[in-house]
Amino acid sequence: MRAERPVSDPARDERFMREALALAREAAAEGEVPVGAVVVRGDEIVGRGRNRRETGKTALAHAELEAIGEACRTLGGWRLWQCELFVTLEPCPMCAGAAINARLPRVVFGASDPKAGSCGSVTDLFALPYNHHPETAGGVLGGECAALLQDFFRALREKRAAKQ
């Protein structure tokens, strides 16, 4: 018997987005683009991730992939049909594809990504005729998530300008 799909609860969504924001801040402290993600089953975080592309020297070290990977290890399987993904930035095509493949029923994101967002901004992979269609909720603590990214990139530009 399958569990019911997770239901939106604004206070709950904000609580888990704050967990993702804490991970994004850890990424920023290491010089990484500040993106954080958590995978939640019920009220328990079963996977955490943050952007590590620079430190890991790999294009695959996205927060969502780390969180999904840890959740799969924690739960002992690749199907995360009882879980939700909370991420501070709208997933890119790779991460949206991972959400589809993991059978996540719901993806909650903070800031929209007009350059690579694949949950509605540039395209909506979840609306294509794949075998699985996660529900999305965008804009959860969106201002706070966007401000963290904007502050990071502003500081990066200032640092580069100071070197010239």
PDB file of C-alpha atoms in Angstrom:
ATOM      1  CA  MET A   1       0.000   0.000   0.000  1.00  0.00           C
ATOM      2  CA  ARG A   2       1.395   3.361  -1.020  1.00  0.00           C
ATOM      3  CA  ALA A   3       1.499   6.328   1.312  1.00  0.00           C
ATOM      4  CA  GLU A   4      -0.443   9.438   0.429  1.00  0.00           C
ATOM      5  CA  ARG A   5       1.414  12.202  -1.362  1.00  0.00           C
ATOM      6  CA  PRO A   6       2.915  14.802   0.973  1.00  0.00           C
ATOM      7  CA  VAL A   7       0.602  17.741   1.560  1.00  0.00           C
ATOM      8  CA  SER A   8       1.720  21.348   1.578  1.00  0.00           C
ATOM      9  CA  ASP A   9       1.954  22.937   5.025  1.00  0.00           C
ATOM     10  CA  PRO A  10       3.505  26.437   4.880  1.00  0.00           C
ATOM     11  CA  ALA A  11       5.017  26.306   8.383  1.00  0.00           C
ATOM     12  CA  ARG A  12       6.498  22.858   7.748  1.00  0.00           C
ATOM     13  CA  ASP A  13       7.814  23.927   4.330  1.00  0.00           C
ATOM     14  CA  GLU A  14       9.536  26.937   5.906  1.00  0.00           C
ATOM     15  CA  ARG A  15      11.051  24.808   8.686  1.00  0.00           C
ATOM     16  CA  PHE A  16      12.704  22.448   6.214  1.00  0.00           C
ATOM     17  CA  MET A  17      13.716  25.272   3.871  1.00  0.00           C
ATOM     18  CA  ARG A  18      15.542  26.836   6.841  1.00  0.00           C
ATOM     19  CA  GLU A  19      17.489  23.570   7.174  1.00  0.00           C
ATOM     20  CA  ALA A  20      18.408  23.814   3.488  1.00  0.00           C
ATOM     21  CA  LEU A  21      19.402  27.471   3.974  1.00  0.00           C
ATOM     22  CA  ALA A  22      21.778  26.488   6.781  1.00  0.00           C
ATOM     23  CA  LEU A  23      23.490  24.080   4.387  1.00  0.00           C
ATOM     24  CA  ALA A  24      23.629  26.790   1.715  1.00  0.00           C
ATOM     25  CA  ARG A  25      25.386  29.078   4.193  1.00  0.00           C
ATOM     26  CA  GLU A  26      27.942  26.317   4.875  1.00  0.00           C
ATOM     27  CA  ALA A  27      28.580  26.113   1.130  1.00  0.00           C
ATOM     28  CA  ALA A  28      29.055  29.897   0.911  1.00  0.00           C
ATOM     29  CA  ALA A  29      31.529  29.811   3.804  1.00  0.00           C
ATOM     30  CA  GLU A  30      33.674  27.449   1.719  1.00  0.00           C
ATOM     31  CA  GLY A  31      33.458  29.644  -1.382  1.00  0.00           C
ATOM     32  CA  GLU A  32      30.812  27.502  -3.065  1.00  0.00           C
ATOM     33  CA  VAL A  33      27.672  28.875  -4.677  1.00  0.00           C
ATOM     34  CA  PRO A  34      25.256  28.807  -1.723  1.00  0.00           C
ATOM     35  CA  VAL A  35      22.756  26.077  -2.508  1.00  0.00           C
ATOM     36  CA  GLY A  36      21.520  23.636   0.121  1.00  0.00           C
ATOM     37  CA  ALA A  37      19.037  20.770   0.050  1.00  0.00           C
ATOM     38  CA  VAL A  38      17.356  18.293   2.363  1.00  0.00           C
ATOM     39  CA  VAL A  39      15.274  15.200   1.671  1.00  0.00           C
ATOM     40  CA  VAL A  40      12.515  14.680   4.212  1.00  0.00           C
ATOM     41  CA  ARG A  41      10.367  11.655   5.017  1.00  0.00           C
ATOM     42  CA  GLY A  42       7.477  12.660   7.244  1.00  0.00           C
ATOM     43  CA  ASP A  43       9.117  14.991   9.742  1.00  0.00           C
ATOM     44  CA  GLU A  44      12.596  13.450   9.560  1.00  0.00           C
ATOM     45  CA  ILE A  45      15.496  14.661   7.432  1.00  0.00           C
ATOM     46  CA  VAL A  46      16.937  11.558   5.748  1.00  0.00           C
ATOM     47  CA  GLY A  47      19.363  13.300   3.386  1.00  0.00           C
ATOM     48  CA  ARG A  48      21.377  16.522   3.389  1.00  0.00           C
ATOM     49  CA  GLY A  49      23.430  18.143   0.681  1.00  0.00           C
ATOM     50  CA  ARG A  50      25.124  21.343  -0.321  1.00  0.00           C
ATOM     51  CA  ASN A  51      26.897  22.569  -3.375  1.00  0.00           C
ATOM     52  CA  ARG A  52      30.505  21.272  -3.543  1.00  0.00           C
ATOM     53  CA  ARG A  53      31.393  21.706  -7.227  1.00  0.00           C
ATOM     54  CA  GLU A  54      34.516  23.783  -6.568  1.00  0.00           C
ATOM     55  CA  THR A  55      35.909  21.745  -3.675  1.00  0.00           C
ATOM     56  CA  GLY A  56      34.940  18.446  -5.317  1.00  0.00           C
ATOM     57  CA  LYS A  57      36.109  19.549  -8.789  1.00  0.00           C
ATOM     58  CA  THR A  58      33.053  17.920 -10.358  1.00  0.00           C
ATOM     59  CA  ALA A  59      29.973  19.175 -12.135  1.00  0.00           C
ATOM     60  CA  LEU A  60      27.958  16.491 -10.351  1.00  0.00           C
ATOM     61  CA  ALA A  61      28.379  17.882  -6.807  1.00  0.00           C
ATOM     62  CA  HIS A  62      25.022  19.671  -6.645  1.00  0.00           C
ATOM     63  CA  ALA A  63      23.177  19.962  -3.347  1.00  0.00           C
ATOM     64  CA  GLU A  64      20.164  18.009  -4.598  1.00  0.00           C
ATOM     65  CA  LEU A  65      22.266  15.067  -5.783  1.00  0.00           C
ATOM     66  CA  GLU A  66      24.089  14.895  -2.444  1.00  0.00           C
ATOM     67  CA  ALA A  67      20.805  14.991  -0.514  1.00  0.00           C
ATOM     68  CA  ILE A  68      19.133  12.392  -2.754  1.00  0.00           C
ATOM     69  CA  GLY A  69      22.189  10.123  -2.546  1.00  0.00           C
ATOM     70  CA  GLU A  70      22.299  10.320   1.243  1.00  0.00           C
ATOM     71  CA  ALA A  71      18.544   9.673   1.473  1.00  0.00           C
ATOM     72  CA  CYS A  72      18.896   6.571  -0.706  1.00  0.00           C
ATOM     73  CA  ARG A  73      21.704   5.267   1.506  1.00  0.00           C
ATOM     74  CA  THR A  74      19.777   6.102   4.692  1.00  0.00           C
ATOM     75  CA  LEU A  75      16.590   4.391   3.513  1.00  0.00           C
ATOM     76  CA  GLY A  76      18.281   1.508   1.701  1.00  0.00           C
ATOM     77  CA  GLY A  77      16.803   2.034  -1.747  1.00  0.00           C
ATOM     78  CA  TRP A  78      16.608   4.388  -4.709  1.00  0.00           C
ATOM     79  CA  ARG A  79      12.840   4.969  -4.681  1.00  0.00           C
ATOM     80  CA  LEU A  80      12.065   7.983  -2.494  1.00  0.00           C
ATOM     81  CA  TRP A  81       8.289   7.892  -3.053  1.00  0.00           C
ATOM     82  CA  GLN A  82       7.600   8.766   0.605  1.00  0.00           C
ATOM     83  CA  CYS A  83       9.926  11.767   0.640  1.00  0.00           C
ATOM     84  CA  GLU A  84      10.134  15.417  -0.378  1.00  0.00           C
ATOM     85  CA  LEU A  85      13.064  17.473  -1.592  1.00  0.00           C
ATOM     86  CA  PHE A  86      13.606  20.992  -0.206  1.00  0.00           C
ATOM     87  CA  VAL A  87      16.218  23.062  -2.041  1.00  0.00           C
ATOM     88  CA  THR A  88      17.145  26.742  -1.858  1.00  0.00           C
ATOM     89  CA  LEU A  89      17.403  27.186  -5.650  1.00  0.00           C
ATOM     90  CA  GLU A  90      15.120  25.838  -8.366  1.00  0.00           C
ATOM     91  CA  PRO A  91      16.652  22.588  -9.656  1.00  0.00           C
ATOM     92  CA  CYS A  92      18.640  22.506 -12.891  1.00  0.00           C
ATOM     93  CA  PRO A  93      17.863  19.861 -15.568  1.00  0.00           C
ATOM     94  CA  MET A  94      20.229  17.313 -13.991  1.00  0.00           C
ATOM     95  CA  CYS A  95      18.733  17.695 -10.513  1.00  0.00           C
ATOM     96  CA  ALA A  96      15.127  17.784 -11.774  1.00  0.00           C
ATOM     97  CA  GLY A  97      15.920  14.555 -13.629  1.00  0.00           C
ATOM     98  CA  ALA A  98      17.279  13.033 -10.427  1.00  0.00           C
ATOM     99  CA  ALA A  99      14.041  13.966  -8.624  1.00  0.00           C
ATOM    100  CA  ILE A 100      12.046  12.234 -11.356  1.00  0.00           C
ATOM    101  CA  ASN A 101      14.266   9.138 -11.264  1.00  0.00           C
ATOM    102  CA  ALA A 102      14.116   8.951  -7.459  1.00  0.00           C
ATOM    103  CA  ARG A 103      10.289   9.084  -7.683  1.00  0.00           C
ATOM    104  CA  LEU A 104      10.119  12.068  -5.332  1.00  0.00           C
ATOM    105  CA  PRO A 105       6.455  13.099  -5.137  1.00  0.00           C
ATOM    106  CA  ARG A 106       7.175  16.719  -4.191  1.00  0.00           C
ATOM    107  CA  VAL A 107       9.951  19.255  -4.761  1.00  0.00           C
ATOM    108  CA  VAL A 108       9.955  22.529  -2.798  1.00  0.00           C
ATOM    109  CA  PHE A 109      12.353  25.284  -3.805  1.00  0.00           C
ATOM    110  CA  GLY A 110      13.171  28.778  -2.615  1.00  0.00           C
ATOM    111  CA  ALA A 111      14.559  31.069  -5.316  1.00  0.00           C
ATOM    112  CA  SER A 112      13.663  30.692  -8.980  1.00  0.00           C
ATOM    113  CA  ASP A 113      16.536  30.245 -11.418  1.00  0.00           C
ATOM    114  CA  PRO A 114      15.942  32.186 -14.658  1.00  0.00           C
ATOM    115  CA  LYS A 115      19.134  30.744 -16.204  1.00  0.00           C
ATOM    116  CA  ALA A 116      18.786  27.017 -15.580  1.00  0.00           C
ATOM    117  CA  GLY A 117      15.585  26.413 -13.591  1.00  0.00           C
ATOM    118  CA  SER A 118      13.842  23.295 -14.801  1.00  0.00           C
ATOM    119  CA  CYS A 119      10.722  23.395 -12.627  1.00  0.00           C
ATOM    120  CA  GLY A 120       9.073  26.257 -14.500  1.00  0.00           C
ATOM    121  CA  SER A 121      11.576  29.068 -15.090  1.00  0.00           C
ATOM    122  CA  VAL A 122      13.380  27.926 -18.252  1.00  0.00           C
ATOM    123  CA  THR A 123      11.436  24.723 -18.738  1.00  0.00           C
ATOM    124  CA  ASP A 124       9.333  22.389 -16.626  1.00  0.00           C
ATOM    125  CA  LEU A 125      10.718  18.873 -16.837  1.00  0.00           C
ATOM    126  CA  PHE A 126       8.037  17.679 -14.438  1.00  0.00           C
ATOM    127  CA  ALA A 127       5.349  18.520 -17.024  1.00  0.00           C
ATOM    128  CA  LEU A 128       6.926  16.388 -19.764  1.00  0.00           C
ATOM    129  CA  PRO A 129       5.585  12.887 -20.484  1.00  0.00           C
ATOM    130  CA  TYR A 130       7.950  11.024 -18.170  1.00  0.00           C
ATOM    131  CA  ASN A 131       6.722   8.154 -16.015  1.00  0.00           C
ATOM    132  CA  HIS A 132       6.747  10.330 -12.886  1.00  0.00           C
ATOM    133  CA  HIS A 133       5.586  13.915 -12.241  1.00  0.00           C
ATOM    134  CA  PRO A 134       6.655  15.534  -8.952  1.00  0.00           C
ATOM    135  CA  GLU A 135       4.474  18.288  -7.565  1.00  0.00           C
ATOM    136  CA  THR A 136       6.353  21.562  -7.097  1.00  0.00           C
ATOM    137  CA  ALA A 137       6.100  24.456  -4.700  1.00  0.00           C
ATOM    138  CA  GLY A 138       8.324  27.430  -5.469  1.00  0.00           C
ATOM    139  CA  GLY A 139       9.099  30.626  -3.614  1.00  0.00           C
ATOM    140  CA  VAL A 140       9.278  29.152  -0.107  1.00  0.00           C
ATOM    141  CA  LEU A 141      11.473  31.673   1.723  1.00  0.00           C
ATOM    142  CA  GLY A 142      12.315  32.795  -1.801  1.00  0.00           C
ATOM    143  CA  GLY A 143      13.468  36.274  -0.794  1.00  0.00           C
ATOM    144  CA  GLU A 144      15.885  34.908   1.782  1.00  0.00           C
ATOM    145  CA  CYS A 145      17.200  32.265  -0.605  1.00  0.00           C
ATOM    146  CA  ALA A 146      17.647  34.803  -3.420  1.00  0.00           C
ATOM    147  CA  ALA A 147      19.346  37.318  -1.098  1.00  0.00           C
ATOM    148  CA  LEU A 148      21.902  34.713  -0.027  1.00  0.00           C
ATOM    149  CA  LEU A 149      22.779  34.052  -3.676  1.00  0.00           C
ATOM    150  CA  GLN A 150      22.841  37.755  -4.577  1.00  0.00           C
ATOM    151  CA  ASP A 151      25.097  38.601  -1.624  1.00  0.00           C
ATOM    152  CA  PHE A 152      27.464  35.767  -2.552  1.00  0.00           C
ATOM    153  CA  PHE A 153      27.805  36.864  -6.178  1.00  0.00           C
ATOM    154  CA  ARG A 154      28.098  40.556  -5.217  1.00  0.00           C
ATOM    155  CA  ALA A 155      31.000  39.730  -2.875  1.00  0.00           C
ATOM    156  CA  LEU A 156      32.602  37.580  -5.577  1.00  0.00           C
ATOM    157  CA  ARG A 157      32.415  40.433  -8.117  1.00  0.00           C
ATOM    158  CA  GLU A 158      33.858  42.897  -5.586  1.00  0.00           C
ATOM    159  CA  LYS A 159      36.718  40.512  -4.789  1.00  0.00           C
ATOM    160  CA  ARG A 160      37.509  40.109  -8.493  1.00  0.00           C
ATOM    161  CA  ALA A 161      37.361  43.886  -9.070  1.00  0.00           C
ATOM    162  CA  ALA A 162      39.738  44.494  -6.157  1.00  0.00           C
ATOM    163  CA  LYS A 163      42.345  42.171  -7.725  1.00  0.00           C
ATOM    164  CA  GLN A 164      42.401  44.199 -10.969  1.00  0.00           C
TER     165      GLN A 164
END
